[in-house]
Tab-separated table of C-alpha atoms and ligand atoms in Angstrom:
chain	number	residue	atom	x	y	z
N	1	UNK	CA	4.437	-25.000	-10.212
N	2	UNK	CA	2.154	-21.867	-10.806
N	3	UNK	CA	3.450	-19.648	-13.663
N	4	UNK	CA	0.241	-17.372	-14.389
N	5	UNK	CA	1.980	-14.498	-12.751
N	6	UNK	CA	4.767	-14.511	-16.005
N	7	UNK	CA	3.958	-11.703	-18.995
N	8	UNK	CA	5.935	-15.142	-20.870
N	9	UNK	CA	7.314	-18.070	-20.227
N	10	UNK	CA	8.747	-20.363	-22.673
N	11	UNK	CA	7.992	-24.188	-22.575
N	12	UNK	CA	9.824	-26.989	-24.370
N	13	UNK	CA	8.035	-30.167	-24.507
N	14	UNK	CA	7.492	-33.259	-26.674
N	15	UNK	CA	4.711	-32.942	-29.056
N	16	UNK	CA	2.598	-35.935	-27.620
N	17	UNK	CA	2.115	-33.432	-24.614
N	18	UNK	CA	0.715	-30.764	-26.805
N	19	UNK	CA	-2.375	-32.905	-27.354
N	20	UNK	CA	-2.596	-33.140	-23.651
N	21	UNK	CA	-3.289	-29.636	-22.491
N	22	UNK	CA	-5.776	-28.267	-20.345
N	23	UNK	CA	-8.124	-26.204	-21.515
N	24	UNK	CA	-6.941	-23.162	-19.338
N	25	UNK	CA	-3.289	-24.366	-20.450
N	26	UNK	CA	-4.688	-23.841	-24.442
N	27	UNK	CA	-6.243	-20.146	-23.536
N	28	UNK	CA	-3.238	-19.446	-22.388
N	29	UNK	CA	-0.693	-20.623	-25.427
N	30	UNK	CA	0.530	-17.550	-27.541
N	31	UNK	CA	1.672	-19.437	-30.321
N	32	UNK	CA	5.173	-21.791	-30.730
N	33	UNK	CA	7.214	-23.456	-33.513
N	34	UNK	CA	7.264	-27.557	-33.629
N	35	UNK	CA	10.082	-29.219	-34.543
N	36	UNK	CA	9.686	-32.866	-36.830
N	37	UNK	CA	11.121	-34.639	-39.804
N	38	UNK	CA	8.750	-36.181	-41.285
N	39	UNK	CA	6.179	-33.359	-41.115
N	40	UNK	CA	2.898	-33.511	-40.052
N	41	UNK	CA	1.853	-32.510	-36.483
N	42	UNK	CA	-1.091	-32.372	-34.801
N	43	UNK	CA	-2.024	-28.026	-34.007
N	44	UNK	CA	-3.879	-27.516	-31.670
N	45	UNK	CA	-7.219	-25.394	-31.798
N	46	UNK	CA	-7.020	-22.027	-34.030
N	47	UNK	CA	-4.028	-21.139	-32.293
N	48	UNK	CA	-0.931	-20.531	-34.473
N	49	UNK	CA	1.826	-23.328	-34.477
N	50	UNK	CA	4.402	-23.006	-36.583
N	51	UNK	CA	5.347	-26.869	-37.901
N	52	UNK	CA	9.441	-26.875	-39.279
N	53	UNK	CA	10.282	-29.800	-40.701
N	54	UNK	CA	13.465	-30.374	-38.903
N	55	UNK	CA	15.817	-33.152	-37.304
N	56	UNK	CA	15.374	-32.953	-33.305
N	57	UNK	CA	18.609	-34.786	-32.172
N	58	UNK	CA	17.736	-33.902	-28.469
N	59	UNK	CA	15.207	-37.240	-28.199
N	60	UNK	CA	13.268	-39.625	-30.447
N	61	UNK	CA	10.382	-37.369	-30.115
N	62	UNK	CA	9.672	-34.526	-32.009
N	63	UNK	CA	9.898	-31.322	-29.716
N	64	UNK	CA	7.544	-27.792	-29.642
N	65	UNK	CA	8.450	-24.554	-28.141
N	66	UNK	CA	5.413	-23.048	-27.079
N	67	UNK	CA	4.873	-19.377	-25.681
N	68	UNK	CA	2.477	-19.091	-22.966
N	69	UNK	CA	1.219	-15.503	-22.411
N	70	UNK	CA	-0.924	-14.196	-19.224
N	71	UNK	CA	-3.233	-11.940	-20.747
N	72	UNK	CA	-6.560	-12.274	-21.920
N	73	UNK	CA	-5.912	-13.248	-25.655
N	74	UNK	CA	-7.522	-14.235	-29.211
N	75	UNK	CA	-6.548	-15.682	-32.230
N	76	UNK	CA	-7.030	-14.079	-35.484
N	77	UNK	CA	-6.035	-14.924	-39.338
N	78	UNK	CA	-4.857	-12.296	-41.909
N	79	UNK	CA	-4.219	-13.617	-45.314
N	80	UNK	CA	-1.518	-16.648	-44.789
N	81	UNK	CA	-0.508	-15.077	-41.556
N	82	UNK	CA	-2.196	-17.123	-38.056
N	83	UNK	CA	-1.454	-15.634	-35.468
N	84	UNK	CA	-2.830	-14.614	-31.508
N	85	UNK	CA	-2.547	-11.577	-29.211
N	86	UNK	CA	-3.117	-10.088	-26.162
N	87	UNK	CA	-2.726	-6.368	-25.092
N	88	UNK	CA	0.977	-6.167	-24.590
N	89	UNK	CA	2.114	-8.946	-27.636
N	90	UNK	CA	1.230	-10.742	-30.722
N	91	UNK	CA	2.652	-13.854	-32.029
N	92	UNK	CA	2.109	-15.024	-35.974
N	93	UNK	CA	3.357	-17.757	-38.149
N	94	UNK	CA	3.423	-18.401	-41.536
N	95	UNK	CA	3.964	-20.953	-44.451
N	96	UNK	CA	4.272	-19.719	-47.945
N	97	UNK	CA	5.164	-21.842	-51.038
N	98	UNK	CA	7.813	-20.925	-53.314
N	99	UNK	CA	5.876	-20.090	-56.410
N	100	UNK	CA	6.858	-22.562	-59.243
N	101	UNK	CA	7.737	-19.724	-61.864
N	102	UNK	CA	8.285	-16.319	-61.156
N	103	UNK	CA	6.196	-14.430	-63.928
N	104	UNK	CA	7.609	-13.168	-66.532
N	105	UNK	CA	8.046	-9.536	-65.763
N	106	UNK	CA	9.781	-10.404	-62.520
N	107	UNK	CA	13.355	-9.735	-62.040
N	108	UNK	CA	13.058	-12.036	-58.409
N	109	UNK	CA	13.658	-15.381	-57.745
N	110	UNK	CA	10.763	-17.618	-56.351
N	111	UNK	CA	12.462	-17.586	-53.023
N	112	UNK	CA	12.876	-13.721	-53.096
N	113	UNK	CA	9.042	-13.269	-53.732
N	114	UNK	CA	8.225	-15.391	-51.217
N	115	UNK	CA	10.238	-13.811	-48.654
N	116	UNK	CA	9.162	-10.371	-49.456
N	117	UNK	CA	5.483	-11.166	-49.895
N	118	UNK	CA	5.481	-12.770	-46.525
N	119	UNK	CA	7.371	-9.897	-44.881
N	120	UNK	CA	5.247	-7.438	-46.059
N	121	UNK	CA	2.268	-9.728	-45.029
N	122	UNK	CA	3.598	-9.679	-41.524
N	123	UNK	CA	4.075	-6.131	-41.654
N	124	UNK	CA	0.669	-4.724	-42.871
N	125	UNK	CA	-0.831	-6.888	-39.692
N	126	UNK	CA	1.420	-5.478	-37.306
N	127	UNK	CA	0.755	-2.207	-38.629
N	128	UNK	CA	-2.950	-2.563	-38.628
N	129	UNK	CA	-3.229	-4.337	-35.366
N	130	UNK	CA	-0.763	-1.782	-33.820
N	131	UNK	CA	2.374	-4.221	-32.674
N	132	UNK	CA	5.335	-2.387	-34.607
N	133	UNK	CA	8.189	-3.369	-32.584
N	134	UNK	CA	9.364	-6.810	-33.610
N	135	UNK	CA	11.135	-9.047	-30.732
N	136	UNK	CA	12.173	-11.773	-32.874
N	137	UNK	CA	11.921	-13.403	-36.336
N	138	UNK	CA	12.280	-17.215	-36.808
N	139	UNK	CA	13.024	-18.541	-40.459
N	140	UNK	CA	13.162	-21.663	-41.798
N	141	UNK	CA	13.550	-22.700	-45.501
N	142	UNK	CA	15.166	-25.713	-47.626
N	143	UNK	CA	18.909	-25.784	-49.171
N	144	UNK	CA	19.156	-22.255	-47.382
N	145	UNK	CA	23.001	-22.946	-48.616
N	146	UNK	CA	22.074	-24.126	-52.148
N	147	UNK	CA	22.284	-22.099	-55.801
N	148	UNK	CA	20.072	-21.040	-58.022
N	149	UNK	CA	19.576	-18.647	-60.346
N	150	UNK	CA	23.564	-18.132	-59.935
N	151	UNK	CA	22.961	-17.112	-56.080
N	152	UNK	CA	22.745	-19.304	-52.921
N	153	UNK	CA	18.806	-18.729	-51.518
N	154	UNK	CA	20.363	-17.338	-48.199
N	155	UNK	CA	21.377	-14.402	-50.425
N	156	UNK	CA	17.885	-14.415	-51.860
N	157	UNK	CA	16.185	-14.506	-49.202
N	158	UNK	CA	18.334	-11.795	-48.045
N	159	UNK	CA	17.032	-9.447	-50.653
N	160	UNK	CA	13.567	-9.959	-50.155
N	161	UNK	CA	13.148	-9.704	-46.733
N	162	UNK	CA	15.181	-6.147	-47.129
N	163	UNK	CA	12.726	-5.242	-49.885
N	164	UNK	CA	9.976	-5.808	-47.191
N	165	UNK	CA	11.159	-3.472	-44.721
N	166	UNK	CA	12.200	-0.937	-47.576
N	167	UNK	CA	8.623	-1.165	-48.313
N	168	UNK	CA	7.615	-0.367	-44.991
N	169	UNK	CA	9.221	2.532	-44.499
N	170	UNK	CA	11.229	0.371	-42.115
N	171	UNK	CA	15.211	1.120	-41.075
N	172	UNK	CA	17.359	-1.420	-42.282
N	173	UNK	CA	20.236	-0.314	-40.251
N	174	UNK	CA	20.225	-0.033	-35.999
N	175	UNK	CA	16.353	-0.413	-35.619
N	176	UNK	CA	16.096	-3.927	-36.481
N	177	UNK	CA	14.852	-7.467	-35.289
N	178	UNK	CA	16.504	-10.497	-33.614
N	179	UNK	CA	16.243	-12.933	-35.746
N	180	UNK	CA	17.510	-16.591	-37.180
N	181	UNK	CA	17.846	-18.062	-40.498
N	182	UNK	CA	18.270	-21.771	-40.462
N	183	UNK	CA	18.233	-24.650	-43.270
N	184	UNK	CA	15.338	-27.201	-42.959
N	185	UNK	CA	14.999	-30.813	-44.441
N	186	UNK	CA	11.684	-29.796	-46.436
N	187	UNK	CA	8.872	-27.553	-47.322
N	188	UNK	CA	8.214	-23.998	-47.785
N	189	UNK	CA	9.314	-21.041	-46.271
N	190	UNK	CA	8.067	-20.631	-42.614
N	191	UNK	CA	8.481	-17.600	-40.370
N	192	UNK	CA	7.661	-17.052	-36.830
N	193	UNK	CA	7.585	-14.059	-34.796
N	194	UNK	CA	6.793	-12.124	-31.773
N	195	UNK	CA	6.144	-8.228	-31.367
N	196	UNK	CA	5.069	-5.870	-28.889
N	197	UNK	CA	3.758	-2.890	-29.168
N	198	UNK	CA	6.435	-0.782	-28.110
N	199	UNK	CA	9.783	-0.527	-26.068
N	200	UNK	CA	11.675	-3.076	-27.967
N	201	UNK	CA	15.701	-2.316	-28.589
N	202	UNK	CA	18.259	-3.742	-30.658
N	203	UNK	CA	21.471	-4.958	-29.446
N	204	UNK	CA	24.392	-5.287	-31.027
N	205	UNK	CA	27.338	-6.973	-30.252
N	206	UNK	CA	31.431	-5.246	-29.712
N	207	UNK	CA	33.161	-8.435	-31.372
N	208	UNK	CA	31.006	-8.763	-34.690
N	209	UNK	CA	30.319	-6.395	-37.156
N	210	UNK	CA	26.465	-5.777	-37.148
N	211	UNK	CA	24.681	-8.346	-39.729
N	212	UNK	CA	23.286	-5.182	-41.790
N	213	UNK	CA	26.648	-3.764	-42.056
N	214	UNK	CA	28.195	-7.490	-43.404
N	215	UNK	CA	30.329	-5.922	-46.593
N	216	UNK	CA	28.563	-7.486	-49.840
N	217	UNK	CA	31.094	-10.515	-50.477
N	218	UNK	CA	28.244	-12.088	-48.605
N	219	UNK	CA	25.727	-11.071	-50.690
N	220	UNK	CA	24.264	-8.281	-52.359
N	221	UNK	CA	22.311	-6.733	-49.712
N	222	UNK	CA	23.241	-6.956	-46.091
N	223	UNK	CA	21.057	-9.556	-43.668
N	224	UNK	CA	18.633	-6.924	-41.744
N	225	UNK	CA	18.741	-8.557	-37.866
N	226	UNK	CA	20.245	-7.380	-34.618
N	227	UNK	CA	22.322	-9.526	-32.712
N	228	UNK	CA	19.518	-9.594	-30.154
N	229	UNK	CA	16.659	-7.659	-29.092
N	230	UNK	CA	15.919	-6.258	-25.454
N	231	UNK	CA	12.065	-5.188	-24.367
N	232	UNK	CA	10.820	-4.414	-20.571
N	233	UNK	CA	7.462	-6.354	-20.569
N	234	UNK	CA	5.478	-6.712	-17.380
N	235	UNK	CA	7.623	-5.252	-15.602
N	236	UNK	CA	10.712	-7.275	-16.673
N	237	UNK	CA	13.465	-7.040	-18.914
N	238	UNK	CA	13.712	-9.935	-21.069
N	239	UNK	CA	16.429	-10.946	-23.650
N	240	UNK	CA	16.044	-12.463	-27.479
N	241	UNK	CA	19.304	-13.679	-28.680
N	242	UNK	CA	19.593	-14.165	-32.359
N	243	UNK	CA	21.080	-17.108	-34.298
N	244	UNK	CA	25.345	-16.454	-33.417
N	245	UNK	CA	27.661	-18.719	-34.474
N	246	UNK	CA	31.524	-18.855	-35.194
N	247	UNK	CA	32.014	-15.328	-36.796
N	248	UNK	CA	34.312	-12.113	-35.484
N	249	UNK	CA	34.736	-8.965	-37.414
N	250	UNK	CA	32.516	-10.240	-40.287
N	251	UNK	CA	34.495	-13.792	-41.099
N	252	UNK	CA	33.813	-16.794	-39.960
N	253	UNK	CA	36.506	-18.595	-37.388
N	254	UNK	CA	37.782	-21.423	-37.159
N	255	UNK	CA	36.404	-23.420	-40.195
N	256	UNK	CA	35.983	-27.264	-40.128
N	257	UNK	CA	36.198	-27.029	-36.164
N	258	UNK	CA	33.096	-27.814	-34.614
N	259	UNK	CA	34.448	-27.331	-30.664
N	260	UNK	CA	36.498	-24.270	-31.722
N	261	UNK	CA	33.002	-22.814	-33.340
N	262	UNK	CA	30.785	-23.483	-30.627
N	263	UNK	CA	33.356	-21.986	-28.249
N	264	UNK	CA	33.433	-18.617	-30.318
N	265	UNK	CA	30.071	-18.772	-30.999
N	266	UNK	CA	29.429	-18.615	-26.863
N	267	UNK	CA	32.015	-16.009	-26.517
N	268	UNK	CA	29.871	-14.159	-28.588
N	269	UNK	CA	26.927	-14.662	-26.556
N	270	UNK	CA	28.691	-13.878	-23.529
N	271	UNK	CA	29.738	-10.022	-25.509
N	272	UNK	CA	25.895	-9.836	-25.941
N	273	UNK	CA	25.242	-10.425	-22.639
N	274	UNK	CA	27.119	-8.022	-21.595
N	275	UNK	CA	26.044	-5.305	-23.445
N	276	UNK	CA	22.450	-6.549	-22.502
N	277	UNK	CA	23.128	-5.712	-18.972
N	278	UNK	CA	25.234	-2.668	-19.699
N	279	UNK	CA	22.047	-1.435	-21.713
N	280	UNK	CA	19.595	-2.843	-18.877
N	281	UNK	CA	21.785	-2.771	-15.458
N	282	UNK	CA	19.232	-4.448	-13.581
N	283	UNK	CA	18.235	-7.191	-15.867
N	284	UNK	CA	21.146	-9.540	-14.838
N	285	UNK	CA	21.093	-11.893	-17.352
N	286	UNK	CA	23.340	-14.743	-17.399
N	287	UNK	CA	24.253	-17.793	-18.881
N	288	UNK	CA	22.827	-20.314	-16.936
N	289	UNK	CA	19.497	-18.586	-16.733
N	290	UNK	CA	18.990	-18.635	-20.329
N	291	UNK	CA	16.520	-21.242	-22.723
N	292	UNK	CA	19.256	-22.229	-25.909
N	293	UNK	CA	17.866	-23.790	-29.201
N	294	UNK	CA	21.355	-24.891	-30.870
N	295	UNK	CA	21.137	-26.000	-34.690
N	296	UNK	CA	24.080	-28.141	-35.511
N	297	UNK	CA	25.020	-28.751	-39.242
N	298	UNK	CA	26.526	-32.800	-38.730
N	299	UNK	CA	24.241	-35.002	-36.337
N	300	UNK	CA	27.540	-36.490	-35.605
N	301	UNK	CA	28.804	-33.199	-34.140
N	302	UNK	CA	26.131	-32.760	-31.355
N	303	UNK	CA	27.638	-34.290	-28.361
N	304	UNK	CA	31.010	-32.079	-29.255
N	305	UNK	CA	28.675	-29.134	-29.318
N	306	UNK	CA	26.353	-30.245	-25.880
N	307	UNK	CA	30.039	-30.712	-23.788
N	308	UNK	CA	31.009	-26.920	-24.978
N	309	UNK	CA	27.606	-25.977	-23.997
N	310	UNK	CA	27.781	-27.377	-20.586
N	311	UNK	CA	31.166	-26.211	-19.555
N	312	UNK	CA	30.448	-22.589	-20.534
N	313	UNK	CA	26.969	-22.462	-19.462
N	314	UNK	CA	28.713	-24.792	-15.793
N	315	UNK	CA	25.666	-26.999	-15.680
N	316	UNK	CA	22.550	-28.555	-17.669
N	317	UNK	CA	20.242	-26.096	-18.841
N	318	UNK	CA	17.138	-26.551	-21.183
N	319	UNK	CA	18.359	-26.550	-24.736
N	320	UNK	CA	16.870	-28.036	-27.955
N	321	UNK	CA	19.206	-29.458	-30.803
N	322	UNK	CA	18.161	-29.590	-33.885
N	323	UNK	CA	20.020	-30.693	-37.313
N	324	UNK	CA	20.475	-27.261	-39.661
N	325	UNK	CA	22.261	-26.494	-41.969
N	326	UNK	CA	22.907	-22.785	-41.162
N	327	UNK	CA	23.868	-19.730	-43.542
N	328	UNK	CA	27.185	-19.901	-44.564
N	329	UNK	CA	28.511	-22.794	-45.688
N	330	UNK	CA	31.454	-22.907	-43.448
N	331	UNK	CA	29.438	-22.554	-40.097
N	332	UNK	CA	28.859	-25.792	-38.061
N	333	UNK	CA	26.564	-24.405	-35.572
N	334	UNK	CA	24.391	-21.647	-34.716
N	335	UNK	CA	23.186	-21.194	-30.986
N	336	UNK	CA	20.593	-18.420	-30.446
N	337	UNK	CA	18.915	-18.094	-26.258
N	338	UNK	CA	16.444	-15.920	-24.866
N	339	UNK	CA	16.093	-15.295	-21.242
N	340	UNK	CA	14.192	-13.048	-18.952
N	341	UNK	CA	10.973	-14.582	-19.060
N	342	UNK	CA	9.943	-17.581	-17.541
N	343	UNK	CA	11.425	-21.173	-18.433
N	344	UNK	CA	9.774	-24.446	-18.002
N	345	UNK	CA	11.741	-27.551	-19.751
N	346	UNK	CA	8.091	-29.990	-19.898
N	347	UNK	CA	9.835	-33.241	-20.229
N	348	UNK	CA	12.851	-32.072	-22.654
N	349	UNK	CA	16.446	-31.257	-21.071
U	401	3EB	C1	25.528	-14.517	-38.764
U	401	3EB	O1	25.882	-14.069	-37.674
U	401	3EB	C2	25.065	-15.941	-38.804
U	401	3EB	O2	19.741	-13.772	-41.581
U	401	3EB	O3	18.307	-13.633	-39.968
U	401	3EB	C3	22.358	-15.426	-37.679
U	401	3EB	C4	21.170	-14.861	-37.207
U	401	3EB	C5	22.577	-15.506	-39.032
U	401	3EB	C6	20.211	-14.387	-38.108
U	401	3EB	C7	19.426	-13.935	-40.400
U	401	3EB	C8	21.613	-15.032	-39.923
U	401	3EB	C9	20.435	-14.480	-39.472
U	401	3EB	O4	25.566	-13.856	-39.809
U	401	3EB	C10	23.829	-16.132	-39.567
């Protein structure tokens, strides 16, 4: 199969085939997130790999998403940030500790710190590199559902990465990110994401009330993502759809129902695909042309959630399943696609 004619293409493939690129396969990697419990992977080159320590429940293997890119690109390193670009988009991953005590004078939490530092890391490279328009945010961090400092982190993280894009002079309302925010097993706080350097919209979604509006009985400040994010790059219109799960209005659905959430959580997708295509009438995206990464709370739970999958999607279609425990309590699973670019399942269905 040739693929060098894509802008992106997204491949899925067991980490032992990492180590087995090509040399012209390695120029052209972007970046990509890996996917193990324990941790430990093997990177490859200078190139920036996000490693999550997370349960893949798709195979025995641990699994990588890697972006492959068709322009002429280099790697670079800014602070904790690695991270690779070519003319039209950058890709950039980091890992930050949560520092062991906050110092005295600070009002945050260790989690808060971290997330704002590392936002405002990630946002004084795009700036100065010139990629302002974010595609998508990936973030990982432990007991994303657990208390301290009388809040659960989710809320803290919340805050911080608002603080970030306060400090930026960034909109935290309409002009935002796709993004995810998922539980792993271990570790610090990781973050993945992709920008461009322009043309990238937000896209919201007619059955949900947009994240950043989310009234503050779920926290003290609003969660600052879109429900997906829509760019034209090379030519082609191509889709990010955030983390969705089981919620309408702002509540959550159908709680301790695992089929019942996965089925609201892809009539949600199906509302953003729609708008998608009302906002870009030629795009046609659909279902069944779509990459999924699902994150599913109870390993136990995964086969319920593949046979929902299936039916609405009406066939197989690459998706990675992961165990997560995702940000409300209540939620079972979170299902978050992309589409538009190019697909290639290496080895993984
Ligand atoms: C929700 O719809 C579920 O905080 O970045 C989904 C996608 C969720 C992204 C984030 C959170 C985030 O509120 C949770």
């Amino acid at each position: 199969m040739k693929h060098a004619e894509a802008m992106l293409r997204l491949e899925v493939l067991p980490v032992s085939r990492l180590a087995r690129l090509t040399d012209d396969e390695r120029a052209g990697v972007l970046g990509g997130v890996c996917f193990s419990h324990p941790a430990g992977l093997p990177g490859i080159g200078d190139h920036p790999i996000l490693s999550v320590e997370m349960v893949p429940l798709t195979g025995s293997e641990p699994v990588c998403e890697i972006w492959h890119g068709n322009e002429a690109m280099q790697s670079g390193q800014q602070g904790p940030i690695r991270y690779r670009y070519g003319d039209k988009l950058l890709f950039g991953c980091l890992s930050l500790d949560e520092p062991a005590a906050a110092t005295c004078d600070d009002a945050r939490t260790p989690l808060q710190a971290a997330t704002e530092s590392a936002y405002r890391a990630i946002f004084s490279l795009l700036d100065a590199r010139g990629y302002p328009d974010i595609l998508r945010f990936w973030n990982y961090f432990p007991a994303i559902n657990g208390e301290s400092h009388r809040m659960e982190r989710y809320r803290q993280f919340n805050i911080g990465r608002q603080d970030a894009f306060l400090a930026h002079g960034r909109s935290v309302v309409d002009r935002v990110p796709a993004a995810c925010a998922l539980g792993s097993v271990a570790g610090g706080l990781h973050i993945a994401f992709l920008a461009a350097r322009a043309g990238v919209v937000g896209v919201e979604n007619p059955r949900q009330v947009s994240a950043y509006h989310y009234p503050s009985q779920y926290g003290p400040r609003s969660p600052t993502f879109a429900r997906a994010s829509l760019a034209k790059l090379g030519g082609r219109d191509m889709l990010f759809i955030s983390g969705t799960a089981s919620i309408v209005g702002y509540q959550t659905l159908h709680e301790g129902d695992v089929a019942a959430q996965t089925r609201e959580s892809l009539s949600n997708i199906a509302a953003i695909l729609a708008e998608a295509n009302r906002l870009a009438p030629r795009a046609g995206f659909r279902p069944d042309a779509l990459a999924y990464k699902v994150y599913v709370r109870h390993p136990e739970h995964v086969d319920t959630v593949r046979h929902e999958m299936t039916r609405f999607i009406g066939g197989a279609v690459p998706s990675v399943f992961l165990q997560a425990d995702v940000c409300r309590a209540d939620l079972l699973v979170e299902i978050e696609a992309s589409g538009g670019h190019a697909i290639q399942a290496g080895g993984v269905a």
